[in-house]
Coordinates of C-alpha atoms in Angstrom, one line a residue:
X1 CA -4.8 45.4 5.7
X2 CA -3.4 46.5 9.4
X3 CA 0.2 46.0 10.6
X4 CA -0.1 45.5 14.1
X5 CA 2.8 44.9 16.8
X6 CA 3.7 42.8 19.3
X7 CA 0.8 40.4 18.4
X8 CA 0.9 36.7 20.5
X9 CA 1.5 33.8 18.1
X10 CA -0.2 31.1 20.7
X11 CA -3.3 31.0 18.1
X12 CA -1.5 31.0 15.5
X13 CA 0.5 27.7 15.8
X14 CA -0.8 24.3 16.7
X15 CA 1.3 23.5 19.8
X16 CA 0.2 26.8 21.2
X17 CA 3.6 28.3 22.2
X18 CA 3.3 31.5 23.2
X19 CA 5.9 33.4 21.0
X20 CA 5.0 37.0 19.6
X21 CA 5.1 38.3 16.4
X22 CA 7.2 42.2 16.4
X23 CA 5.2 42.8 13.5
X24 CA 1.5 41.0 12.1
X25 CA -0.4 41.5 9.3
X26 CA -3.3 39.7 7.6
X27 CA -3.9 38.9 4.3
X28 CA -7.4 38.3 2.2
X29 CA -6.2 38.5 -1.5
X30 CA -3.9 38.4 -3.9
X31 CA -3.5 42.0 -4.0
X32 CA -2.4 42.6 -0.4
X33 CA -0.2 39.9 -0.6
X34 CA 1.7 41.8 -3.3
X35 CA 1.5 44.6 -1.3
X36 CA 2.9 43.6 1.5
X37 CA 5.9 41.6 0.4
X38 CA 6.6 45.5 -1.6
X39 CA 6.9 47.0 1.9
X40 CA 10.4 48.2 2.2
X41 CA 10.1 49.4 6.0
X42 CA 10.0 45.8 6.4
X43 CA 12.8 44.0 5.1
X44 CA 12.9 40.4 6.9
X45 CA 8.9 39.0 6.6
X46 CA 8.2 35.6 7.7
X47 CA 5.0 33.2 6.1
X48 CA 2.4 31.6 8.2
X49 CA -0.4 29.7 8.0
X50 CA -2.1 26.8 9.8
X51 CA 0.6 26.7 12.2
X52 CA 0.0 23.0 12.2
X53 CA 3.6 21.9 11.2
X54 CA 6.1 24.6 12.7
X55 CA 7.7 24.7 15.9
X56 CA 8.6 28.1 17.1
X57 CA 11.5 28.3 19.9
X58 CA 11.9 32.4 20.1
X59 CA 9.8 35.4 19.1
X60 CA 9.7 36.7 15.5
X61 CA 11.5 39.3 14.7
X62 CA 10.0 40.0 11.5
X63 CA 6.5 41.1 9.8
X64 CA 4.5 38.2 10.1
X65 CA 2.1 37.8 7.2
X66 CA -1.1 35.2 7.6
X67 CA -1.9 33.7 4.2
X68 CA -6.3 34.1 4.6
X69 CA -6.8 33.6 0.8
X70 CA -10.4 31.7 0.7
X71 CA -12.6 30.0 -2.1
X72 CA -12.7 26.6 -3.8
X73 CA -13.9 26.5 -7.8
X74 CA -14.1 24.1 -10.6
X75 CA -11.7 24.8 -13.4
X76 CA -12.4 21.7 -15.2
X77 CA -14.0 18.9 -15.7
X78 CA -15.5 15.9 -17.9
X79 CA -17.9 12.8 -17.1
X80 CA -14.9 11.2 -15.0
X81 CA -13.1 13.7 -13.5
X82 CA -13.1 17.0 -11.5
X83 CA -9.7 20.1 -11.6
X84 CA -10.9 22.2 -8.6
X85 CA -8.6 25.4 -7.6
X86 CA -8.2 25.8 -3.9
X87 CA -7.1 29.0 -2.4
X88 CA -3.8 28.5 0.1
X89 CA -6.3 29.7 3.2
X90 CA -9.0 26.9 2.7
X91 CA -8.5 24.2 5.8
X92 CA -7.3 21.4 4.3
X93 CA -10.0 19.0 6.1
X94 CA -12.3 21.2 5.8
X95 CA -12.0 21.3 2.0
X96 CA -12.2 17.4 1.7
X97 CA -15.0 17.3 3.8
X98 CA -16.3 19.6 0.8
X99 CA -15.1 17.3 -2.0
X100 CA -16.5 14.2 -0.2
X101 CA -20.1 16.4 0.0
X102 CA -19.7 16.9 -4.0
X103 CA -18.7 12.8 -4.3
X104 CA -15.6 13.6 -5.6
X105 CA -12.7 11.3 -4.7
X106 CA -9.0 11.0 -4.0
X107 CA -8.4 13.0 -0.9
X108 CA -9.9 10.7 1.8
X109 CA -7.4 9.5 3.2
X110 CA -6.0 12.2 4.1
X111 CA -9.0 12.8 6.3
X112 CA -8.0 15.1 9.1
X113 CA -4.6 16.2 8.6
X114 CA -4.1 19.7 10.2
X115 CA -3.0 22.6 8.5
X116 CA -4.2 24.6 5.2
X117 CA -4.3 24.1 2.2
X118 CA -1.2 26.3 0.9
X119 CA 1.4 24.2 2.6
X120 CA 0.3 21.1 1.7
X121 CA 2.8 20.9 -1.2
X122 CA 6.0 22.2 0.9
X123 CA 5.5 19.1 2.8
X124 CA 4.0 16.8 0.2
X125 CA 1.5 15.8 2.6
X126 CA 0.2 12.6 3.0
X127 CA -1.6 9.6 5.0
X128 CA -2.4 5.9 5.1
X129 CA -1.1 5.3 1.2
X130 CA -2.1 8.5 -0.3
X131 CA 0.3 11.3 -1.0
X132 CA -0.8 15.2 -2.0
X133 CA 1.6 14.7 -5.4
X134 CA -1.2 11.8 -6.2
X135 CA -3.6 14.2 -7.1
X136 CA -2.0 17.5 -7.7
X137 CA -1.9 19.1 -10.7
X138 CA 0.1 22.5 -10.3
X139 CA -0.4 25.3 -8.0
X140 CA 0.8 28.9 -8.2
X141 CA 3.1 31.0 -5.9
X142 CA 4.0 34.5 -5.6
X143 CA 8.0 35.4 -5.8
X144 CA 8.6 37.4 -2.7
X145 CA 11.1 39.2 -5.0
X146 CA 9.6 40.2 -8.0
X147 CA 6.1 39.9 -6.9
X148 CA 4.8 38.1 -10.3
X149 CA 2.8 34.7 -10.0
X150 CA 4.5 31.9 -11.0
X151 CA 2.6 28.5 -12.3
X152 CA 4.4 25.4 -10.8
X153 CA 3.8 21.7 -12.6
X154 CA 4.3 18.5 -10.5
X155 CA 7.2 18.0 -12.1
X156 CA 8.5 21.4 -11.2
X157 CA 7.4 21.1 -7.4
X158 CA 10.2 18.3 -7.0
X159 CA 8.0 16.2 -4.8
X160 CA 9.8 13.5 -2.5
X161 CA 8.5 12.0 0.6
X162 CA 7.5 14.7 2.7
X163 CA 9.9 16.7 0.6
X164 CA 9.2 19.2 -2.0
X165 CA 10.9 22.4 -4.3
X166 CA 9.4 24.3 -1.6
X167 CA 11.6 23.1 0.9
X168 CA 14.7 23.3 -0.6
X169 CA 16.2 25.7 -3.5
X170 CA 12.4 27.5 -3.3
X171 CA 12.5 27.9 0.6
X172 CA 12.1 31.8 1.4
X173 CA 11.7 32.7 -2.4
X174 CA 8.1 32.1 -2.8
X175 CA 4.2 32.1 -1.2
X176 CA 1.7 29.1 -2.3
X177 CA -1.7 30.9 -3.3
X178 CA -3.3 28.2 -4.5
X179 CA -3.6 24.5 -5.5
X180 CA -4.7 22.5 -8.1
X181 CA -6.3 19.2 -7.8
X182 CA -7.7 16.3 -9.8
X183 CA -10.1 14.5 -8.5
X184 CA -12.3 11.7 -9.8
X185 CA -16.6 11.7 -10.1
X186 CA -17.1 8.6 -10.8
X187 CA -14.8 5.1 -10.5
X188 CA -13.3 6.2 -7.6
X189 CA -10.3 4.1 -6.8
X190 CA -9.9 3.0 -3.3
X191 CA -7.4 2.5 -1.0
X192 CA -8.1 1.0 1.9
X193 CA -4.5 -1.8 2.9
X194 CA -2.8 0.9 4.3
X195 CA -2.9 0.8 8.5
X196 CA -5.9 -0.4 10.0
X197 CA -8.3 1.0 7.3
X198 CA -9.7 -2.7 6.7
X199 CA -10.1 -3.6 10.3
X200 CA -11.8 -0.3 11.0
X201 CA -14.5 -0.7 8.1
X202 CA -14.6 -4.6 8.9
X203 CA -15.9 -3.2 12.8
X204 CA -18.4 -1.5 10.7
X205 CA -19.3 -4.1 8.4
X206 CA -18.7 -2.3 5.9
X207 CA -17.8 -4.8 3.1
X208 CA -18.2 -2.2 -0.2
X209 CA -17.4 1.2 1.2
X210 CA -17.9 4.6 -0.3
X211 CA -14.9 7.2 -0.5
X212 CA -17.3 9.1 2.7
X213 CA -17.0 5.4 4.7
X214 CA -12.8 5.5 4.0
X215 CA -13.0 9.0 5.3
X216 CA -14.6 8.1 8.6
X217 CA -12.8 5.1 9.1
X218 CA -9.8 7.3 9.1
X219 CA -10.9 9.9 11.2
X220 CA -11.7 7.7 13.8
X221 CA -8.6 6.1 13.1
X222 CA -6.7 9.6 13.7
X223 CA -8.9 10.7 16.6
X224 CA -8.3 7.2 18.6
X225 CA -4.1 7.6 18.1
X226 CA -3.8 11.6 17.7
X227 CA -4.2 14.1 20.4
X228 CA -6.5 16.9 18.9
X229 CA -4.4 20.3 18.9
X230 CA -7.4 22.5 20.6
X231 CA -6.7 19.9 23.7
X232 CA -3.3 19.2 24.0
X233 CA -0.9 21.5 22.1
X234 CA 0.9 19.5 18.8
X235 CA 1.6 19.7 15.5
X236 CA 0.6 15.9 14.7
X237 CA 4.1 13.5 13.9
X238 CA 6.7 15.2 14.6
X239 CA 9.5 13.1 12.8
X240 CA 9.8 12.0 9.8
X241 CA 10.0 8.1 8.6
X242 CA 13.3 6.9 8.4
X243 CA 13.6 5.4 4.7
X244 CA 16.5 2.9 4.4
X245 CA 18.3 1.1 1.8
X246 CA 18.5 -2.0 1.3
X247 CA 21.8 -2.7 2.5
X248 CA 20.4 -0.6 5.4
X249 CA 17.7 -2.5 5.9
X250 CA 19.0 -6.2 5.6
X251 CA 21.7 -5.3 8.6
X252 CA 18.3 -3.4 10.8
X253 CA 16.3 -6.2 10.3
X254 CA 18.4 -9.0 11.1
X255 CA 19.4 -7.3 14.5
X256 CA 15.3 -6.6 15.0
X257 CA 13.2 -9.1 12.9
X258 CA 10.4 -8.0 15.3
X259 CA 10.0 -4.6 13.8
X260 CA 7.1 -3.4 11.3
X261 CA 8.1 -1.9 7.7
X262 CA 7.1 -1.0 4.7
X263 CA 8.2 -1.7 1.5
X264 CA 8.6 1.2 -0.7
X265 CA 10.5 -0.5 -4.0
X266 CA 13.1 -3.5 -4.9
X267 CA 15.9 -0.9 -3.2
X268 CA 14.1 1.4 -0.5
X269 CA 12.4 0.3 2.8
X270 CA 10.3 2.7 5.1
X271 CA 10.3 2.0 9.0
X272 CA 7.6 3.6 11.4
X273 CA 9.4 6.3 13.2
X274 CA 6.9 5.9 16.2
X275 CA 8.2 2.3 16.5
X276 CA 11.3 3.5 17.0
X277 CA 10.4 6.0 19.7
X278 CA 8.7 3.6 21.4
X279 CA 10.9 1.0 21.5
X280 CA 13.6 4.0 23.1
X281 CA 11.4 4.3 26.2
X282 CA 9.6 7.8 25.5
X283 CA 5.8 6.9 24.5
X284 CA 4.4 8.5 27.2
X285 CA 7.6 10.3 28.6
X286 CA 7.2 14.1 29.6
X287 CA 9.7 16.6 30.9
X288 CA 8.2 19.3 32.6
X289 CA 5.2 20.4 30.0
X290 CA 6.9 19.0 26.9
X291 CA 6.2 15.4 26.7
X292 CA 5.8 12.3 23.6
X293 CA 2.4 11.2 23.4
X294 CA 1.1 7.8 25.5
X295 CA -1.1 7.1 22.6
X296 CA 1.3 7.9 19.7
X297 CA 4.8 7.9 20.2
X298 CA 5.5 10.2 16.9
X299 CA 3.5 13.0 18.4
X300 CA 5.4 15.5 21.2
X301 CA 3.0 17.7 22.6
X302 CA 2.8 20.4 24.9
X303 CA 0.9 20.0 27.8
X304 CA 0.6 23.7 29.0
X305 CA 3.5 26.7 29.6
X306 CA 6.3 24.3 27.5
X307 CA 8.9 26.6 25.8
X308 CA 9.6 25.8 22.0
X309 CA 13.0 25.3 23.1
X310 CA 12.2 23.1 25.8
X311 CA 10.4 20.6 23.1
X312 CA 13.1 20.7 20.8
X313 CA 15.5 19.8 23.6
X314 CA 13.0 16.7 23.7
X315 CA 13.1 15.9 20.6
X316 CA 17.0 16.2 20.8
X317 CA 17.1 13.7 22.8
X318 CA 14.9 11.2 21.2
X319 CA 17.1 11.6 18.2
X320 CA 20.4 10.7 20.5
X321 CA 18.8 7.3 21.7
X322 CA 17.1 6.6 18.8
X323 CA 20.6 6.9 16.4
X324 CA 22.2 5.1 19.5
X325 CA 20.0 2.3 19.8
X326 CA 19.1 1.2 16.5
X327 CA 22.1 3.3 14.4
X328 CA 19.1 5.1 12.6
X329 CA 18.9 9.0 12.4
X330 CA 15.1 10.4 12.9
X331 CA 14.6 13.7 11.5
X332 CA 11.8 16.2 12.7
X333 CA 8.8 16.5 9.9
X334 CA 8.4 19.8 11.6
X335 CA 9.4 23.1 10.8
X336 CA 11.4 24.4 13.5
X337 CA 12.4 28.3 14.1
X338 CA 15.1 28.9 15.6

């Protein structure tokens, strides 16, 4: 393990802002990790991994540590079902192109999300009806502190919608090294009436599919909508769903009966963010390199030499006409540096 200086974070992060690290190091395994985070000479360090969800608007002054930690291994499993332990650095799509090779369902729908596997939980990822806290069973995190690996339950992880333990009281205090998942080998249950799942596999005629057939129909789903990162600099949606109450929802709705939504419970109602964009005037919109997507208004994307800063200005200012024009407040999925 190498500390190196004044490294460029433009490979590093998905929207491919040129930032630079003060400080960089690598690591492979446990054991560097630990190592690292005991560095005194360092005292301010700063996590990264996929760079898919983080928005960086300055350099870092800090040692910036890459989680690399690889493998994927059974820990358990019966006729029906399948524990597997996957290491924070595994790609996320990667891996479930892995599962689906192995016939072992639950993850397909969350086909092509960006990202690695160790954040998954901070975010509580999910896609077209399928949530990361479906299928997880625990996953284990160093303390930055007192360097000892903790075991976290489902319960303990505190998951919400795009919302976890991680993000709140646990932010800062601990690094994801692994994650465990349950997935099933045989009766796999299928969800395919979320988004144009149906319609895809129905241009397919594909009347029974397989867990492989939902996977491609959402990647080609994602692909057709979602600008691919190596292109066009992004970190996929940027914002977040609004979820509203009822009360909430009864006044939106009666002002715009034409608007889509989802029901989430008797109490709780969950309107597409993108919708809301778009109906602003911004799918499409660019200012100077930093622009919303024409295919996807949830997505802001650089298209070359935009600043961090000048994206978050954008997204500033989708978030004004948004809460003006509808009286709803978007807020960013992203993790922004500041």
């Amino acid at each position: 393990m190498h500390i190196l200086q004044n490294i460029s974070l433009q490979s590093y992060n998905t929207f491919g802002i040129s930032a630079k690290a003060k400080h960089f190091c690598e690591v492979s395994n446990i054991e560097e990790l630990k190592n690292v985070f005991s560095l005194k000479e360092y005292p301010t360090k700063f996590v990264i991994s996929g760079g898919s969800n983080l928005l960086l608007t300055k350099d870092i002054e800090a040692l910036v540590i890459h989680i690399n930690l690889k493998g994927i291994s059974i820990i358990e499993e019966d006729n029906d079902y399948v524990i597997l332990k996957v290491m924070a650095g595994e790609n996320w799509h990667e891996m479930i192109l892995w599962t689906l090779e192995n016939n072992y369902g639950g993850l397909e729908n969350m086909s092509l999300i960006p990202g690695k596997t160790g954040t998954a939980p901070i975010q509580n990822i999910g896609a077209y009806g399928v949530e990361l806290k479906d299928h997880f069973v625990s996953c284990e995190a160093l303390h930055t502190e007192t360097l000892e690996i903790k075991s976290f339950s489902k319960e303990a992880c505190k998951f919400g919608y795009r919302d976890s333990y991680f993000k709140n009281e646990g932010k800062g205090k601990f690094v994801i090294t692994s994650v465990n998942l349950k997935l099933t080998k045989t009766n796999h249950i299928l969800n395919t009436s979320y988004g144009s799942i149906e319609e895809e596999l129905l241009k397919k005629n594909i009347k029974k599919p397989s867990i492989q057939d939902i996977s491609n129909a959402v990647i080609t789903i994602r692909q057709s909508k979602l600008p691919d990162p190596k292109e066009i600099g992004n970190s996929g949606s940027f914002f977040k769903n609004p979820i509203l109450s009822k009360e909430e929802f009864l006044v939106f709705s009666s002002e715009h009966p034409e608007a889509p939504f989802y029901k989430i419970s008797d109490t709780l109602f969950k309107v597409p963010a993108g919708w809301l964009i778009e109906q602003s005037g911004f799918k499409g919109k660019r200012l100077g390199d930093a622009g919303v997507h024409k295919k996807q208004a949830l997505v802001l994307v650089n298209y070359g030499k935009a600043t961090g800063q000048e994206i978050l200005n954008l997204a500033h200012t989708i978030i004004s006409e948004v809460r003006n024009k509808f009286g709803i407040t978007i807020s960013p999925e992203v993790n922004i540096i500041r």
